[in-house]
Amino acid sequence: ELRVIYQCFVWCGTPETRKSKAKSCICHVCGTHLNRLHSCLSCVFFGCFTEKHIHEHAETKQHNLAVDLYYGGIYCFMCKDYVYDKDIEQIAKEEQGEALKLQASTSTEVSHQQCSVPGLGEKYPTWETTKPELELLGHNPRRRRITSSFTIGLRGLINLGNTCFMNCIVQALTHTPILRDFFLSDRHRCEMPSPELCLVCEMSSLFRELYSGNPSPHVPYKLLHLVWIHARHLAGYRQQDAHEFLIAALDVLHRHCKGDDAGKAANNPNHCNCIIDQIFTGGLQSDVTCQACHGVSTTIDPCWDISLDLPGSCTSFWPMSPGRESSVNGESHLPGITTLTDCLRRFTRPEHLGSSAKIKCGSCQSYQESTKQLTMNKLPVVACFHFKRFEHSAKQRRKITTYISFPLELDMTPFMASSKESRMNGQLQLPTNSANDENKYSLFAVVNHQGTLESGHYTSFIRHHKDQWFKCDDAVITKASIKDVLDSEGYLLFYHKQVLEHESEKVKEMSTQA
């Protein structure tokens, strides 16, 4: 059936004749052929891509595949992108070969170049350089090469009045590798009814500004204005929390990626495929175990960051073994010094909920005491760790300045739900040499806070490339050493996965395990 349907669209052998054939078809909604005509692969429906008529048909009929009548590409409305399939590619090659043979036998004017278009034909029109483009190529004949003196992307941000909390997060986001690649390759397509209010559009513009090569500090006034509009609790010139700004910014970016300004898209974050969720969203698993029947109730919630308790806070902290020295995740664990691994170990240890918090067990149908344990069910591409340095309790308000040692490379395998069997009585058995590279991360940004709870200043360290680190202090950017980074107090830590696994491979692996 697919072969018969697809014959209609690839029968003409060249892009030019495909276009003329497409003009003989019209949109079933508006009656024109001028707005990127696509045809449904499940039924013979023609609809405009630009005017979203084919999108409306796909949503109504649940027909999620359509072919571009100009260039032959297959568009998936679930992926919201053009897709490649080897079966469709093979059908296209065979049918196009027959079309070219027929065209060659009936016309002697078909050039060899026209007959040699492979597969689906041209997905994009041939680039014919214009005069301004030729002039630009003449001025820039060489590719930019990354050297130790490479400064593209290093640009300060003007403090607009207690906006250091925003500037340090912007520096961390604009140096997030996969997010940078997304925006600099012009992947964003605005879905907002008012593009001038779209925070994703402003982030796209901000990436272009910071990577333009302009050495003068940038004034992010429009970004601040949009933050005030969409996150009103951050409006004004009061000092704000960088962590609170990060979560608010991710939330607004997530909503605007989906074309939603009222928070509707955020109601179901488990089924979102926007660039923000692809990068930052992980799955936090909560296992509640009944102490009577040992029945386990499991829930998995999406999370953008992990907030970690610190020793010295009102919450009880898992004490370290006195005098213990070890090297876990590359951390030099000296007596008396708490590490990021210690904080994660405390975060994932079983917690007894006590007699005052009895829950009704789904297995034995009675109210029983229980234990709760948090683990990571799904790791995000970028893991953000938040140290709870600002304590607000009924007794006091203060900043916890405890130094936390953190590594350049982090292995999250011990904190995965799949590694729970390695935990015995709340003690975590850490592997000495984990071969699971998929769970390993590299540090690329650190946000720090200097000062007190009432008055302070935010700065950030960012990894520019390889082991080149820089300190961003609003408009001033200076070179930093790895020692400067690791010796800093640390408020927010940003780690990027070392290996990006393709989703299809992950699904295949999960099916095999099942």
Short mmCIF file of C-alpha atoms in Angstrom, two decimals:
data_model
loop_
_atom_site.label_atom_id
_atom_site.label_comp_id
_atom_site.label_asym_id
_atom_site.label_seq_id
_atom_site.Cartn_x
_atom_site.Cartn_y
_atom_site.Cartn_z
CA GLU A 1 0.00 0.00 0.00
CA LEU A 2 2.83 2.36 0.86
CA ARG A 3 4.47 1.64 -2.50
CA VAL A 4 1.27 2.50 -4.40
CA ILE A 5 0.72 5.71 -2.44
CA TYR A 6 4.34 6.78 -2.75
CA GLN A 7 4.40 6.21 -6.53
CA CYS A 8 2.23 9.29 -6.97
CA PHE A 9 4.82 11.52 -5.37
CA VAL A 10 8.15 10.29 -6.74
CA TRP A 11 7.08 9.39 -10.29
CA CYS A 12 8.61 12.58 -11.72
CA GLY A 13 12.38 12.29 -11.71
CA THR A 14 13.62 15.81 -11.02
CA PRO A 15 12.84 18.52 -8.47
CA GLU A 16 11.57 20.80 -11.25
CA THR A 17 9.06 18.28 -12.57
CA ARG A 18 8.06 17.33 -9.04
CA LYS A 19 7.19 20.98 -8.45
CA SER A 20 5.11 21.17 -11.62
CA LYS A 21 3.32 17.98 -10.59
CA ALA A 22 2.65 19.42 -7.14
CA LYS A 23 1.07 22.49 -8.74
CA SER A 24 -1.50 20.23 -10.36
CA CYS A 25 -2.63 19.30 -6.81
CA ILE A 26 -4.36 21.77 -4.52
CA CYS A 27 -4.97 22.01 -0.79
CA HIS A 28 -8.28 20.41 0.15
CA VAL A 29 -8.90 23.24 2.63
CA CYS A 30 -7.92 26.51 0.94
CA GLY A 31 -7.72 25.38 -2.69
CA THR A 32 -4.17 26.69 -3.37
CA HIS A 33 -0.85 25.00 -4.08
CA LEU A 34 1.48 27.81 -2.96
CA ASN A 35 2.04 26.98 0.72
CA ARG A 36 4.36 23.95 0.82
CA LEU A 37 1.83 21.30 -0.16
CA HIS A 38 2.05 17.97 1.71
CA SER A 39 0.04 14.80 1.21
CA CYS A 40 -1.08 12.41 3.92
CA LEU A 41 0.43 8.93 3.59
CA SER A 42 -2.60 7.28 5.21
CA CYS A 43 -5.22 8.78 2.88
CA VAL A 44 -5.21 10.94 -0.22
CA PHE A 45 -5.46 14.32 1.52
CA PHE A 46 -3.54 17.37 0.32
CA GLY A 47 -2.90 20.18 2.79
CA CYS A 48 -0.78 23.31 3.16
CA PHE A 49 2.18 22.91 5.49
CA THR A 50 2.73 26.65 5.98
CA GLU A 51 -0.92 27.31 6.85
CA LYS A 52 -1.06 24.20 9.12
CA HIS A 53 -3.89 22.56 7.15
CA ILE A 54 -1.99 19.28 6.96
CA HIS A 55 -1.27 19.61 10.70
CA GLU A 56 -4.99 19.95 11.46
CA HIS A 57 -5.72 16.87 9.35
CA ALA A 58 -3.02 14.87 11.18
CA GLU A 59 -4.35 15.87 14.59
CA THR A 60 -7.98 15.13 13.66
CA LYS A 61 -7.43 11.83 11.86
CA GLN A 62 -4.34 10.70 13.79
CA HIS A 63 -2.54 10.26 10.44
CA ASN A 64 0.98 11.14 11.53
CA LEU A 65 2.97 10.77 8.26
CA ALA A 66 2.90 13.08 5.25
CA VAL A 67 5.14 13.57 2.23
CA ASP A 68 6.43 16.92 0.98
CA LEU A 69 5.30 17.17 -2.66
CA TYR A 70 8.17 19.50 -3.56
CA TYR A 71 11.14 17.55 -2.21
CA GLY A 72 9.83 14.10 -1.28
CA GLY A 73 10.75 14.22 2.42
CA ILE A 74 8.60 12.34 4.94
CA TYR A 75 7.30 14.48 7.83
CA CYS A 76 6.27 12.92 11.16
CA PHE A 77 3.76 14.94 13.18
CA MET A 78 4.63 13.06 16.38
CA CYS A 79 8.34 13.90 16.07
CA LYS A 80 7.56 17.32 14.53
CA ASP A 81 10.43 16.79 12.10
CA TYR A 82 11.33 15.18 8.79
CA VAL A 83 12.34 11.55 9.31
CA TYR A 84 14.36 8.88 7.55
CA ASP A 85 13.16 5.32 7.11
CA LYS A 86 15.14 2.71 5.21
CA ASP A 87 12.01 1.00 3.80
CA ILE A 88 10.62 4.27 2.46
CA GLU A 89 14.05 5.15 1.11
CA GLN A 90 14.26 1.83 -0.73
CA ILE A 91 10.76 2.26 -2.21
CA ALA A 92 11.66 5.79 -3.29
CA LYS A 93 14.84 4.61 -5.01
CA GLU A 94 13.03 1.85 -6.90
CA GLU A 95 10.08 3.99 -7.98
CA GLN A 96 12.26 6.94 -8.90
CA GLY A 97 14.49 4.65 -10.96
CA GLU A 98 11.45 3.52 -12.94
CA ALA A 99 10.35 7.14 -13.35
CA LEU A 100 13.77 8.19 -14.65
CA LYS A 101 13.84 5.29 -17.13
CA LEU A 102 10.43 6.28 -18.47
CA GLN A 103 11.39 9.95 -18.62
CA ALA A 104 14.69 9.16 -20.38
CA SER A 105 12.90 7.01 -22.98
CA THR A 106 10.35 9.75 -23.76
CA SER A 107 12.61 12.81 -23.68
CA THR A 108 16.12 13.33 -25.03
CA GLU A 109 16.53 16.63 -23.18
CA VAL A 110 16.94 15.13 -19.74
CA SER A 111 20.48 15.77 -18.60
CA HIS A 112 22.66 13.26 -16.81
CA GLN A 113 22.66 15.53 -13.77
CA GLN A 114 18.87 15.46 -13.61
CA CYS A 115 18.78 11.65 -13.86
CA SER A 116 21.33 11.13 -11.11
CA VAL A 117 19.26 12.49 -8.24
CA PRO A 118 19.31 9.64 -5.69
CA GLY A 119 16.77 8.45 -3.16
CA LEU A 120 14.16 10.97 -2.19
CA GLY A 121 15.62 13.62 -4.45
CA GLU A 122 16.69 17.01 -3.16
CA LYS A 123 15.50 17.63 0.36
CA TYR A 124 16.52 21.26 -0.02
CA PRO A 125 16.96 23.48 -3.10
CA THR A 126 20.45 23.94 -4.49
CA TRP A 127 22.29 26.84 -2.88
CA GLU A 128 23.19 29.43 -5.48
CA THR A 129 25.36 32.09 -3.89
CA THR A 130 24.27 35.70 -4.13
CA LYS A 131 26.65 38.62 -4.54
CA PRO A 132 26.57 39.61 -0.82
CA GLU A 133 27.25 35.99 0.15
CA LEU A 134 30.21 35.81 -2.21
CA GLU A 135 31.60 38.99 -0.62
CA LEU A 136 31.22 37.49 2.86
CA LEU A 137 32.98 34.29 1.75
CA GLY A 138 35.75 36.42 0.29
CA HIS A 139 36.26 38.21 3.61
CA ASN A 140 36.19 34.95 5.58
CA PRO A 141 38.02 32.36 3.43
CA ARG A 142 39.12 30.22 6.37
CA ARG A 143 37.20 28.26 8.95
CA ARG A 144 37.42 29.34 12.56
CA ARG A 145 39.66 27.00 14.50
CA ILE A 146 39.42 26.51 18.25
CA THR A 147 42.69 27.39 19.95
CA SER A 148 43.69 28.31 23.49
CA SER A 149 43.09 31.97 22.58
CA PHE A 150 39.64 31.32 21.06
CA THR A 151 37.17 33.78 22.64
CA ILE A 152 33.97 33.36 20.61
CA GLY A 153 31.17 32.85 23.14
CA LEU A 154 32.97 34.70 25.94
CA ARG A 155 30.98 37.88 26.40
CA GLY A 156 30.10 39.71 29.59
CA LEU A 157 26.59 40.75 30.62
CA ILE A 158 25.79 44.17 32.06
CA ASN A 159 24.27 44.15 35.55
CA LEU A 160 20.97 46.04 35.22
CA GLY A 161 20.50 46.44 38.99
CA ASN A 162 20.90 43.36 41.21
CA THR A 163 20.61 41.09 38.14
CA CYS A 164 23.75 39.06 38.81
CA PHE A 165 21.43 36.11 39.64
CA MET A 166 20.19 36.21 36.03
CA ASN A 167 23.58 36.80 34.41
CA CYS A 168 25.26 33.77 36.00
CA ILE A 169 22.42 31.45 34.90
CA VAL A 170 22.48 32.88 31.36
CA GLN A 171 26.23 32.16 31.16
CA ALA A 172 25.63 28.57 32.31
CA LEU A 173 22.79 28.01 29.82
CA THR A 174 24.63 29.56 26.86
CA HIS A 175 27.59 27.25 27.54
CA THR A 176 25.43 24.12 27.73
CA PRO A 177 26.82 22.26 24.68
CA ILE A 178 23.68 20.63 23.28
CA LEU A 179 21.51 23.71 23.97
CA ARG A 180 24.10 25.90 22.24
CA ASP A 181 24.10 23.59 19.20
CA PHE A 182 20.28 23.74 19.05
CA PHE A 183 20.04 27.53 19.01
CA LEU A 184 23.08 28.24 16.85
CA SER A 185 21.75 25.86 14.17
CA ASP A 186 18.50 27.88 14.05
CA ARG A 187 16.32 24.97 15.14
CA HIS A 188 13.74 27.04 17.02
CA ARG A 189 10.39 27.58 15.28
CA CYS A 190 8.19 29.97 17.25
CA GLU A 191 4.77 28.56 18.19
CA MET A 192 3.70 31.56 20.28
CA PRO A 193 0.78 33.76 19.13
CA SER A 194 2.90 36.82 20.02
CA PRO A 195 6.53 36.10 19.01
CA GLU A 196 7.73 39.33 20.61
CA LEU A 197 6.78 37.83 24.00
CA CYS A 198 8.45 34.47 23.35
CA LEU A 199 11.32 33.78 25.76
CA VAL A 200 12.69 31.05 23.46
CA CYS A 201 13.00 33.58 20.61
CA GLU A 202 14.86 35.92 22.97
CA MET A 203 17.18 33.08 24.03
CA SER A 204 17.86 32.35 20.38
CA SER A 205 18.74 36.02 19.85
CA LEU A 206 20.88 35.95 23.00
CA PHE A 207 22.90 32.98 21.72
CA ARG A 208 23.57 34.84 18.47
CA GLU A 209 24.70 37.91 20.39
CA LEU A 210 27.02 36.04 22.74
CA TYR A 211 28.59 34.03 19.90
CA SER A 212 28.85 36.92 17.44
CA GLY A 213 32.47 37.67 18.34
CA ASN A 214 31.59 41.13 19.68
CA PRO A 215 33.90 41.68 22.69
CA SER A 216 31.83 44.44 24.33
CA PRO A 217 29.45 43.39 27.15
CA HIS A 218 25.87 42.66 26.13
CA VAL A 219 22.90 44.42 27.73
CA PRO A 220 20.20 41.76 28.34
CA TYR A 221 17.38 44.28 28.90
CA LYS A 222 14.82 42.43 26.76
CA LEU A 223 15.49 39.14 28.55
CA LEU A 224 14.95 40.84 31.92
CA HIS A 225 11.75 42.46 30.62
CA LEU A 226 10.35 39.09 29.47
CA VAL A 227 11.29 37.47 32.78
CA TRP A 228 9.37 40.18 34.61
CA ILE A 229 6.34 39.55 32.37
CA HIS A 230 6.30 35.75 32.58
CA ALA A 231 7.68 35.23 36.10
CA ARG A 232 6.19 38.09 38.08
CA HIS A 233 7.61 36.88 41.40
CA LEU A 234 11.06 37.78 40.01
CA ALA A 235 10.04 41.29 38.86
CA GLY A 236 11.70 44.33 40.37
CA TYR A 237 15.23 45.20 41.40
CA ARG A 238 15.34 43.17 44.61
CA GLN A 239 18.01 40.54 45.07
CA GLN A 240 16.76 37.19 43.81
CA ASP A 241 17.85 33.57 44.10
CA ALA A 242 19.77 32.16 41.10
CA HIS A 243 18.27 28.70 41.63
CA GLU A 244 14.75 30.12 41.67
CA PHE A 245 15.50 32.01 38.46
CA LEU A 246 16.85 28.85 36.79
CA ILE A 247 13.67 26.86 37.54
CA ALA A 248 11.43 29.76 36.48
CA ALA A 249 13.39 30.24 33.23
CA LEU A 250 13.25 26.54 32.36
CA ASP A 251 9.51 26.51 33.07
CA VAL A 252 8.80 29.50 30.81
CA LEU A 253 11.10 28.17 28.06
CA HIS A 254 9.35 24.79 28.30
CA ARG A 255 5.91 26.41 27.95
CA HIS A 256 6.94 28.72 25.11
CA CYS A 257 8.53 25.85 23.19
CA LYS A 258 5.03 24.36 23.10
CA GLY A 259 3.39 27.66 22.11
CA ASP A 260 1.68 27.94 25.51
CA ASP A 261 1.68 31.13 27.55
CA ALA A 262 -0.74 30.08 30.27
CA GLY A 263 1.04 27.07 31.73
CA LYS A 264 -1.23 24.44 30.13
CA ALA A 265 1.63 22.51 28.49
CA ALA A 266 3.43 22.25 31.83
CA ASN A 267 0.55 20.22 33.30
CA ASN A 268 1.83 17.07 31.62
CA PRO A 269 5.64 17.30 31.53
CA ASN A 270 5.98 13.51 31.19
CA HIS A 271 4.87 13.68 27.55
CA CYS A 272 6.88 16.65 26.32
CA ASN A 273 9.55 16.45 23.68
CA CYS A 274 10.68 20.09 23.63
CA ILE A 275 14.40 20.88 23.66
CA ILE A 276 14.29 21.93 27.35
CA ASP A 277 12.83 18.62 28.50
CA GLN A 278 15.10 16.64 26.19
CA ILE A 279 18.13 18.20 27.89
CA PHE A 280 17.18 18.93 31.50
CA THR A 281 14.38 16.54 32.49
CA GLY A 282 15.22 13.43 34.47
CA GLY A 283 13.01 10.88 36.21
CA LEU A 284 13.06 10.78 40.01
CA GLN A 285 11.79 7.46 41.39
CA SER A 286 10.19 7.25 44.83
CA ASP A 287 9.79 3.79 46.42
CA VAL A 288 7.61 3.59 49.53
CA THR A 289 7.97 0.19 51.28
CA CYS A 290 5.42 -1.08 53.80
CA GLN A 291 7.13 -2.31 56.97
CA ALA A 292 4.45 -4.95 57.55
CA CYS A 293 4.09 -6.77 54.21
CA HIS A 294 7.11 -5.22 52.42
CA GLY A 295 4.90 -4.18 49.52
CA VAL A 296 6.45 -1.41 47.40
CA SER A 297 4.59 1.54 45.88
CA THR A 298 6.60 3.25 43.14
CA THR A 299 6.07 6.67 41.54
CA ILE A 300 8.27 8.43 38.98
CA ASP A 301 8.20 12.22 38.76
CA PRO A 302 9.98 14.50 36.29
CA CYS A 303 12.69 16.76 37.73
CA TRP A 304 14.90 19.53 36.38
CA ASP A 305 17.39 19.54 39.26
CA ILE A 306 18.32 17.77 42.48
CA SER A 307 18.36 19.81 45.70
CA LEU A 308 20.80 18.44 48.25
CA ASP A 309 20.90 18.97 52.03
CA LEU A 310 24.18 20.06 53.61
CA PRO A 311 25.76 19.17 56.96
CA GLY A 312 25.03 21.87 59.49
CA SER A 313 21.44 22.36 58.36
CA CYS A 314 18.38 21.66 60.51
CA THR A 315 17.84 18.37 58.67
CA SER A 316 19.81 15.37 59.93
CA PHE A 317 22.85 14.61 57.77
CA TRP A 318 24.27 11.12 57.24
CA PRO A 319 27.52 11.17 59.24
CA MET A 320 30.66 10.01 57.51
CA SER A 321 32.82 7.29 59.00
CA PRO A 322 35.50 9.02 61.09
CA GLY A 323 38.95 8.98 59.58
CA ARG A 324 37.73 7.44 56.33
CA GLU A 325 39.74 8.32 53.25
CA SER A 326 38.74 7.22 49.80
CA SER A 327 38.61 8.41 46.24
CA VAL A 328 35.12 8.23 44.79
CA ASN A 329 34.24 9.95 41.50
CA GLY A 330 37.70 11.47 41.55
CA GLU A 331 37.00 13.30 44.83
CA SER A 332 39.74 13.51 47.41
CA HIS A 333 37.76 12.44 50.45
CA LEU A 334 39.65 13.75 53.44
CA PRO A 335 38.37 13.45 57.01
CA GLY A 336 35.91 16.24 57.85
CA ILE A 337 35.29 17.27 54.23
CA THR A 338 31.90 16.50 52.72
CA THR A 339 31.74 15.56 49.04
CA LEU A 340 29.04 15.73 46.38
CA THR A 341 28.92 11.93 46.54
CA ASP A 342 28.15 12.13 50.28
CA CYS A 343 25.26 14.48 49.55
CA LEU A 344 23.92 12.17 46.83
CA ARG A 345 24.34 9.18 49.14
CA ARG A 346 22.23 10.94 51.77
CA PHE A 347 19.66 11.93 49.12
CA THR A 348 19.19 8.31 47.99
CA ARG A 349 19.30 6.58 51.38
CA PRO A 350 16.11 4.91 52.75
CA GLU A 351 14.24 7.21 55.11
CA HIS A 352 11.94 5.90 57.86
CA LEU A 353 8.73 7.95 57.75
CA GLY A 354 7.81 7.21 61.39
CA SER A 355 4.59 6.39 63.21
CA SER A 356 3.17 9.89 62.69
CA ALA A 357 3.22 9.47 58.90
CA LYS A 358 1.52 6.12 58.41
CA ILE A 359 0.14 5.46 54.93
CA LYS A 360 -2.42 2.99 53.67
CA CYS A 361 -0.57 0.12 52.01
CA GLY A 362 -2.00 -0.94 48.67
CA SER A 363 -1.01 -4.56 49.31
CA CYS A 364 -2.22 -5.28 52.84
CA GLN A 365 -4.89 -2.52 52.82
CA SER A 366 -3.95 -1.22 56.27
CA TYR A 367 -2.20 1.87 57.66
CA GLN A 368 1.39 0.94 58.38
CA GLU A 369 4.75 2.58 58.98
CA SER A 370 6.90 2.72 55.88
CA THR A 371 10.27 3.71 54.47
CA LYS A 372 10.84 5.97 51.48
CA GLN A 373 13.79 5.90 49.12
CA LEU A 374 14.58 8.22 46.21
CA THR A 375 16.67 7.11 43.23
CA MET A 376 17.16 8.24 39.64
CA ASN A 377 15.00 6.29 37.20
CA LYS A 378 16.11 8.31 34.17
CA LEU A 379 19.15 10.54 33.96
CA PRO A 380 18.93 13.88 32.13
CA VAL A 381 21.47 14.98 29.54
CA VAL A 382 22.39 17.89 31.82
CA ALA A 383 22.29 17.22 35.57
CA CYS A 384 21.95 20.26 37.81
CA PHE A 385 22.73 19.91 41.53
CA HIS A 386 21.53 22.57 43.96
CA PHE A 387 23.13 22.84 47.38
CA LYS A 388 20.60 24.10 49.95
CA ARG A 389 22.79 26.89 51.31
CA PHE A 390 19.94 29.24 52.22
CA GLU A 391 18.04 27.95 55.24
CA HIS A 392 14.66 29.40 56.13
CA SER A 393 13.20 27.81 59.24
CA ALA A 394 10.96 28.86 62.09
CA LYS A 395 14.01 29.27 64.30
CA GLN A 396 16.42 31.12 62.01
CA ARG A 397 17.30 32.39 58.55
CA ARG A 398 20.94 31.91 57.55
CA LYS A 399 23.40 30.88 54.86
CA ILE A 400 25.30 27.58 55.21
CA THR A 401 28.88 28.10 54.05
CA THR A 402 30.07 24.48 54.45
CA TYR A 403 32.61 23.60 51.76
CA ILE A 404 31.51 20.72 49.52
CA SER A 405 34.10 18.94 47.40
CA PHE A 406 32.87 18.16 43.86
CA PRO A 407 34.64 16.36 40.99
CA LEU A 408 35.29 17.24 37.34
CA GLU A 409 33.82 13.87 36.35
CA LEU A 410 30.84 12.23 38.06
CA ASP A 411 29.48 8.69 37.80
CA MET A 412 25.76 8.52 38.62
CA THR A 413 25.49 4.72 38.33
CA PRO A 414 25.34 4.09 42.12
CA PHE A 415 22.34 6.42 42.44
CA MET A 416 20.23 4.80 39.74
CA ALA A 417 17.10 2.80 40.58
CA SER A 418 18.70 -0.12 38.75
CA SER A 419 21.56 -0.07 41.29
CA LYS A 420 19.37 -0.41 44.38
CA GLU A 421 20.47 -3.99 44.95
CA SER A 422 23.94 -2.63 45.74
CA ARG A 423 22.51 -0.82 48.76
CA MET A 424 22.46 -2.75 52.02
CA ASN A 425 20.94 -1.25 55.15
CA GLY A 426 21.21 2.25 53.71
CA GLN A 427 24.92 1.91 52.97
CA LEU A 428 25.91 2.44 49.36
CA GLN A 429 28.50 0.15 47.81
CA LEU A 430 30.30 2.31 45.27
CA PRO A 431 31.94 0.57 42.31
CA THR A 432 35.64 1.20 41.99
CA ASN A 433 35.67 1.10 38.19
CA SER A 434 32.27 1.45 36.59
CA ALA A 435 32.22 0.50 32.91
CA ASN A 436 28.82 2.14 32.33
CA ASP A 437 29.88 5.26 30.43
CA GLU A 438 26.26 6.20 29.75
CA ASN A 439 25.90 7.41 33.36
CA LYS A 440 29.11 9.46 33.46
CA TYR A 441 29.10 13.25 33.47
CA SER A 442 31.57 16.10 33.03
CA LEU A 443 31.41 19.40 34.90
CA PHE A 444 30.91 22.45 32.65
CA ALA A 445 29.53 25.23 34.88
CA VAL A 446 29.51 26.26 38.54
CA VAL A 447 27.44 29.08 40.06
CA ASN A 448 28.72 30.61 43.30
CA HIS A 449 27.27 33.02 45.86
CA GLN A 450 29.46 35.34 47.89
CA GLY A 451 28.05 37.18 50.90
CA THR A 452 25.23 36.66 53.35
CA LEU A 453 21.56 35.82 53.12
CA GLU A 454 20.62 39.52 53.15
CA SER A 455 23.32 40.81 50.80
CA GLY A 456 25.44 38.95 48.30
CA HIS A 457 26.67 38.56 44.74
CA TYR A 458 26.51 35.73 42.18
CA THR A 459 29.33 34.73 39.83
CA SER A 460 29.88 31.67 37.68
CA PHE A 461 32.66 29.52 36.28
CA ILE A 462 32.10 28.14 32.78
CA ARG A 463 34.10 25.66 30.73
CA HIS A 464 34.71 27.23 27.33
CA HIS A 465 36.37 24.25 25.63
CA LYS A 466 38.39 21.28 26.85
CA ASP A 467 40.06 22.42 30.08
CA GLN A 468 39.72 26.15 29.44
CA TRP A 469 37.76 27.69 32.33
CA PHE A 470 36.64 31.29 32.77
CA LYS A 471 35.08 33.26 35.59
CA CYS A 472 32.03 35.34 34.64
CA ASP A 473 31.40 38.27 36.96
CA ASP A 474 28.68 40.23 35.16
CA ALA A 475 30.48 42.32 32.49
CA VAL A 476 33.96 41.06 33.44
CA ILE A 477 35.26 37.70 32.19
CA THR A 478 38.66 36.46 33.35
CA LYS A 479 40.60 33.25 32.84
CA ALA A 480 40.41 30.75 35.72
CA SER A 481 42.25 27.61 36.66
CA ILE A 482 40.68 24.23 37.40
CA LYS A 483 41.86 24.70 41.01
CA ASP A 484 39.90 27.97 41.21
CA VAL A 485 36.79 26.09 40.09
CA LEU A 486 37.14 23.10 42.43
CA ASP A 487 38.08 25.28 45.43
CA SER A 488 34.98 27.46 45.04
CA GLU A 489 32.10 27.17 47.50
CA GLY A 490 29.57 25.93 44.93
CA TYR A 491 25.85 26.72 44.89
CA LEU A 492 24.70 25.22 41.56
CA LEU A 493 26.69 22.55 39.68
CA PHE A 494 26.02 21.74 36.03
CA TYR A 495 27.19 18.40 34.60
CA HIS A 496 26.81 17.20 31.00
CA LYS A 497 26.58 13.55 29.95
CA GLN A 498 29.77 12.25 28.37
CA VAL A 499 27.88 9.83 26.10
CA LEU A 500 24.55 10.65 24.45
CA GLU A 501 22.63 7.45 23.86
CA HIS A 502 20.18 7.29 20.96
CA GLU A 503 16.60 6.82 22.15
CA SER A 504 15.99 3.81 19.89
CA GLU A 505 18.98 2.00 21.42
CA LYS A 506 17.66 2.74 24.91
CA VAL A 507 14.22 1.36 24.03
CA LYS A 508 15.84 -1.74 22.51
CA GLU A 509 17.92 -2.28 25.66
CA MET A 510 14.87 -1.90 27.92
CA SER A 511 12.92 -4.40 25.79
CA THR A 512 15.80 -6.87 26.00
CA GLN A 513 15.96 -6.55 29.79
CA ALA A 514 12.18 -7.01 30.02
#
